[in-house]
GROMACS .gro file of C-alpha atoms in nm:
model
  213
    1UNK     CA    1  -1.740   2.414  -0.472
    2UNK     CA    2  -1.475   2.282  -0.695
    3UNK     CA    3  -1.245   2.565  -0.547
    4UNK     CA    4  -1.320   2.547  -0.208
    5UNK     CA    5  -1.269   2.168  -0.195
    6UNK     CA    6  -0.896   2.280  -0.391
    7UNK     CA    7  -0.825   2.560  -0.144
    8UNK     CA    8  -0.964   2.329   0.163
    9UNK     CA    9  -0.661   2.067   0.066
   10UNK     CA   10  -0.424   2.323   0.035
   11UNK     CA   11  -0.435   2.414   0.384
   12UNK     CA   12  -0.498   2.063   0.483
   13UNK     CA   13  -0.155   1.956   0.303
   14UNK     CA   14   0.003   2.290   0.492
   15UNK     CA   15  -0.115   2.157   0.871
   16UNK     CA   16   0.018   1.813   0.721
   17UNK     CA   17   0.372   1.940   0.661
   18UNK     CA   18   0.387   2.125   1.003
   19UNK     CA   19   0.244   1.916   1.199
   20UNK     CA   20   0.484   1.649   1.066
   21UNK     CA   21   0.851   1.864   1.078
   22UNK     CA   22   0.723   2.029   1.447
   23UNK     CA   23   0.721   1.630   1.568
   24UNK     CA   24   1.033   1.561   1.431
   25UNK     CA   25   0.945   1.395   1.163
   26UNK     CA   26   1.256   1.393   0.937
   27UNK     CA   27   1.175   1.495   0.537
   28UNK     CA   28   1.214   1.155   0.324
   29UNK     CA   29   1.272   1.364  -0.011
   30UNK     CA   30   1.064   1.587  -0.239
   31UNK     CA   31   1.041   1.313  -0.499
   32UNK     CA   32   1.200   0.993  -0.625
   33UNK     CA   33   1.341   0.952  -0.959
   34UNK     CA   34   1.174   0.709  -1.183
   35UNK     CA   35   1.373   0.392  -1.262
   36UNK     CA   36   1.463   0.453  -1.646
   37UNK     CA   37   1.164   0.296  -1.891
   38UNK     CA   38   0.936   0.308  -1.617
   39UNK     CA   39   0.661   0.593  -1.716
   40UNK     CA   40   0.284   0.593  -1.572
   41UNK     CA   41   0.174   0.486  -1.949
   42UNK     CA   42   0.410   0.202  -1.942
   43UNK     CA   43   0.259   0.092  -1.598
   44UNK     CA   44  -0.103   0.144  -1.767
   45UNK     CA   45   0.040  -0.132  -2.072
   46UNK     CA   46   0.187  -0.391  -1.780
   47UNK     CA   47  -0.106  -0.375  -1.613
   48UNK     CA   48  -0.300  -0.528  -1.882
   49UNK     CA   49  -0.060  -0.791  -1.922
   50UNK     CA   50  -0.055  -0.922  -1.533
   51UNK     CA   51  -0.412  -1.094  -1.591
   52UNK     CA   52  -0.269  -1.423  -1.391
   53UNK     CA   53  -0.128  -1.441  -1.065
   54UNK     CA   54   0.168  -1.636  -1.154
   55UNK     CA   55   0.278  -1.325  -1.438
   56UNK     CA   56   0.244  -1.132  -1.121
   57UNK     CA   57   0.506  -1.337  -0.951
   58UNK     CA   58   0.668  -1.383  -1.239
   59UNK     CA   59   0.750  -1.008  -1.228
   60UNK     CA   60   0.852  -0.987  -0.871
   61UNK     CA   61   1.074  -1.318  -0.878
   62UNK     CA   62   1.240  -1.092  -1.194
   63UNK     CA   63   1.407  -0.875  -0.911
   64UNK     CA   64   1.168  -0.584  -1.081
   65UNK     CA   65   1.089  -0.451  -0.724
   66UNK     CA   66   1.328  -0.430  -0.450
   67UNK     CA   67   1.225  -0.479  -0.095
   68UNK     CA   68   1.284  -0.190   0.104
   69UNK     CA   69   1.135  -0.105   0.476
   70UNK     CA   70   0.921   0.225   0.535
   71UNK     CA   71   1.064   0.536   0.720
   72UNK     CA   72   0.911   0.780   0.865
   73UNK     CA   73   0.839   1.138   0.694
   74UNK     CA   74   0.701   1.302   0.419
   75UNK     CA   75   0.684   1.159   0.057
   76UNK     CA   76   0.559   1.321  -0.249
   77UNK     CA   77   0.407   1.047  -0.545
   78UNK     CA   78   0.398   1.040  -0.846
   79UNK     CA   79   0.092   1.270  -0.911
   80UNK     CA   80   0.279   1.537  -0.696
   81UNK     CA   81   0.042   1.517  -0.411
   82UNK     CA   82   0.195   1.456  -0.059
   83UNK     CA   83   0.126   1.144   0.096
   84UNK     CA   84   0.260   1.098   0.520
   85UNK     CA   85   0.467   0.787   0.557
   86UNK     CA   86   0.403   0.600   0.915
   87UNK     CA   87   0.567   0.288   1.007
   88UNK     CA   88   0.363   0.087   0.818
   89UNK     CA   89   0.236   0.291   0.481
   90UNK     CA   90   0.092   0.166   0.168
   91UNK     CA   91   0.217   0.318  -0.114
   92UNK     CA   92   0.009   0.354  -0.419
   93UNK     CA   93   0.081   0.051  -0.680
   94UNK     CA   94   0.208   0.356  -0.937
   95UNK     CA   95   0.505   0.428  -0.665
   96UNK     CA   96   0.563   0.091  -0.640
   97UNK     CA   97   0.663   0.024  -0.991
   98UNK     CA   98   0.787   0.376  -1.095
   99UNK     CA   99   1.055   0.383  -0.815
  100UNK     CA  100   1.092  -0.014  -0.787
  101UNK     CA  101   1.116  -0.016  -0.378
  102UNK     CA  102   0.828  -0.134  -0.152
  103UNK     CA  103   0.802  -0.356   0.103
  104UNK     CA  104   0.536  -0.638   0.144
  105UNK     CA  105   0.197  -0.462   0.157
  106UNK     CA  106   0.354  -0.264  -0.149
  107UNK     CA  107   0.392  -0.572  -0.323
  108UNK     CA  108   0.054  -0.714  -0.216
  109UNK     CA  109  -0.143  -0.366  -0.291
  110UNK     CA  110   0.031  -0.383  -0.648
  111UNK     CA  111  -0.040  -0.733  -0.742
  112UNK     CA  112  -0.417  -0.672  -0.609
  113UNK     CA  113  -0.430  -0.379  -0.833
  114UNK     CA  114  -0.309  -0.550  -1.153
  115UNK     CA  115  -0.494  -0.874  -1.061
  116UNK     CA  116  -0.848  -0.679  -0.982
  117UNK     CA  117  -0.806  -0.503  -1.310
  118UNK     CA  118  -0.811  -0.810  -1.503
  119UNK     CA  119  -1.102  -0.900  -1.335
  120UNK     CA  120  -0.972  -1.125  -1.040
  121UNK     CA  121  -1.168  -1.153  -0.722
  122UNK     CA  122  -0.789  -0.952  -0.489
  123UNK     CA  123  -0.791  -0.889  -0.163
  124UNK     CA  124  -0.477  -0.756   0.051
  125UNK     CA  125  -0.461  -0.937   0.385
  126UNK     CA  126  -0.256  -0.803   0.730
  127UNK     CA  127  -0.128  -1.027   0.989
  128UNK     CA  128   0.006  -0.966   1.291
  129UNK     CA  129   0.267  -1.221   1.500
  130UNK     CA  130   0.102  -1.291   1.840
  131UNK     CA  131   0.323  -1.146   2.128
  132UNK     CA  132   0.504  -0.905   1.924
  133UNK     CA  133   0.459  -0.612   1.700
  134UNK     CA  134   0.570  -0.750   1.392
  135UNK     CA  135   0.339  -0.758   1.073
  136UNK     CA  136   0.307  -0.889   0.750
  137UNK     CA  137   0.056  -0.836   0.428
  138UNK     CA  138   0.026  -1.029   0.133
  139UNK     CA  139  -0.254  -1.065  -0.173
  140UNK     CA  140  -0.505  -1.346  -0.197
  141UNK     CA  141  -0.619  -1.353  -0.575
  142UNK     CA  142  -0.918  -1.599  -0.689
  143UNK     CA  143  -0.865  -1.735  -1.027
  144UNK     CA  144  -1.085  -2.006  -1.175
  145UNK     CA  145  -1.275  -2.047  -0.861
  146UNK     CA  146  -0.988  -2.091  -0.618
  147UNK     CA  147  -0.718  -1.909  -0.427
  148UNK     CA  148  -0.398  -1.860  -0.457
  149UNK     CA  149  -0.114  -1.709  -0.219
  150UNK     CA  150   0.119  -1.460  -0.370
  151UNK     CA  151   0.337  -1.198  -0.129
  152UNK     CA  152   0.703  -1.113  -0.184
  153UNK     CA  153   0.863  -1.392  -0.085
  154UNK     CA  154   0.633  -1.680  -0.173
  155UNK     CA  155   0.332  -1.769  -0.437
  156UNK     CA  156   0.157  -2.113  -0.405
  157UNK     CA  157  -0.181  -2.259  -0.423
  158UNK     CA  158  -0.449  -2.352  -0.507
  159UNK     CA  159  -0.675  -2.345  -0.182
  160UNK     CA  160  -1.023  -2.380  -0.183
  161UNK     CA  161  -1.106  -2.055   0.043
  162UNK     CA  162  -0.937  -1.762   0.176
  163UNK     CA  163  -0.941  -1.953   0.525
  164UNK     CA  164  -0.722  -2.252   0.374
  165UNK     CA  165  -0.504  -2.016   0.238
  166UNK     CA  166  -0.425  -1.855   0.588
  167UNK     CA  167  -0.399  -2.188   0.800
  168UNK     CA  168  -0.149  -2.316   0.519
  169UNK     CA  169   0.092  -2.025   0.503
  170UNK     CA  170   0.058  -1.840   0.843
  171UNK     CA  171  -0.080  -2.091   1.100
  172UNK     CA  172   0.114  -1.875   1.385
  173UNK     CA  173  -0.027  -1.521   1.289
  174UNK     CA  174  -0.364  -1.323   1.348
  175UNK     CA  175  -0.483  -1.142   1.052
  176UNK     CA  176  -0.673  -0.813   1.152
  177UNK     CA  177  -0.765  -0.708   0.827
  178UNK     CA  178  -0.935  -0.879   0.485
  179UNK     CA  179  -0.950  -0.586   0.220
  180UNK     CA  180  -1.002  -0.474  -0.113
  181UNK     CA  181  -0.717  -0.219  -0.264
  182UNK     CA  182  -0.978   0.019  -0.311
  183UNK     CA  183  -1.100  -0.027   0.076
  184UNK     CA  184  -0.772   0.072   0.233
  185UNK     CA  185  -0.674   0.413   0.031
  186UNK     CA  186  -0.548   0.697   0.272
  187UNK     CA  187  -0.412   0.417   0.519
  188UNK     CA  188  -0.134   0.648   0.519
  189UNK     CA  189  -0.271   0.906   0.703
  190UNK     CA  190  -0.456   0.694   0.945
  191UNK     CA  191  -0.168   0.517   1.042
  192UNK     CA  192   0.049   0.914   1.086
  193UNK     CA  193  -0.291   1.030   1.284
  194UNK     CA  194  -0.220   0.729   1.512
  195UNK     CA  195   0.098   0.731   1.582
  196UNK     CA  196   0.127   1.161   1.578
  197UNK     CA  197   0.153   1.234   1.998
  198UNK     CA  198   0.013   1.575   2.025
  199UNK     CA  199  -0.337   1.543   2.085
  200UNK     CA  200  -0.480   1.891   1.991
  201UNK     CA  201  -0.288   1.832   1.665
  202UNK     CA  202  -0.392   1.538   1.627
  203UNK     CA  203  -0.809   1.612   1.680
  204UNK     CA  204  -0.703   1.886   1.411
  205UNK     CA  205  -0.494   1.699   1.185
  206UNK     CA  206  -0.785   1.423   1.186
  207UNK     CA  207  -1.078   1.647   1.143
  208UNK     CA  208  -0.889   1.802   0.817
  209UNK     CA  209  -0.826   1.453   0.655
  210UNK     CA  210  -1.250   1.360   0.722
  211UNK     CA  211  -1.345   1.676   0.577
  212UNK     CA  212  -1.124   1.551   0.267
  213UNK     CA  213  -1.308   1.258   0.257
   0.00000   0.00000   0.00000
């Protein structure tokens, strides 16, 4: 079984790659380079340092991740598999700090992921602006029974609920998702299944990524 499942994502990464060049899609790079010092072990002993939300923002006020927009194409992490990038990707938390570039659901997926691990009640929230396309995510971490607000840009609190939290901060935007980290892995490919055009590709391009589910 343990082969089959192996060989199964083989071929699934193959139709991946095709489907993506065939549409266009241009090629981001076949890796990034690490900033210097930054190793997955040294991520592992940061992590268990970021147990408050304000060390988190602490560490992005630092300038220790640059904001930087998604494009479109084909990226390979830092555990060598190949991940698609849509318009909107997530990137896993270990990109995030490795390469230091993300833009703000990067920043709110890695705060939620070093908050969570110290045993913080983290969820990543989406907004959209009403009338328009744009978007925006951030992290809402609980710590001693309230919430606090902490995105790229901007950390403040405390709030007594989630709800407060949103009214305060984005009065003007929808949010249409509340999630764990945990509960949006492989939004990645979701978001290139969407937004791929062909639709017999796409029924087989989407079948391959449930069966590696």
């Amino acid at each position: 079984d343990g082969w089959k499942k192996m060989n199964l994502k083989k071929k699934c990464l193959s139709l991946i790659v095709a489907t993506a060049l065939n549409a266009g899609m241009p090629r981001i790079s076949e890796s990034y380079t690490p900033l210097p010092g930054r190793t997955i072990d040294s991520y592992a002993a940061i992590k268990k340092k970021m147990d408050r939300p304000d060390k988190v923002w602490a560490y992005f006020n630092s300038s220790a991740i640059t904001y930087r927009k998604d494009q479109e194409g084909i990226f390979v992490g830092y555990d060598n598999t190949l991940r698609i990038v849509g318009k909107d990707y997530m990137q896993d938390p270990i990109d995030t700090y490795l390469s230091g570039e993300g833009d703000c659901e990067d920043y709110a997926a890695l705060a939620a992921d070093w908050l969570s691990a110290a045993g913080l009640p983290s969820k990543i929230i989406g907004f959209f602006e009403r009338g328009n396309k744009n978007g925006h995510h951030i992290c809402a971490v609980q710590y001693h029974g309230v919430w606090f607000y902490l995105g790229n840009e901007d950390y403040n609190g405390p709030y007594p609920s989630i709800q407060a939290l949103i009214e305060k901060n984005e009065p003007n935007w929808a949010v249409y998702y509340e999630a764990t980290l945990d509960q949006t892995k492989g939004a990645g490919e979701r978001v290139f299944n969407e937004i791929y055009r062909n639709d017999a590709a796409k029924r087989k391009f989407g079948k391959c990524i449930e069966r590696l589910k």
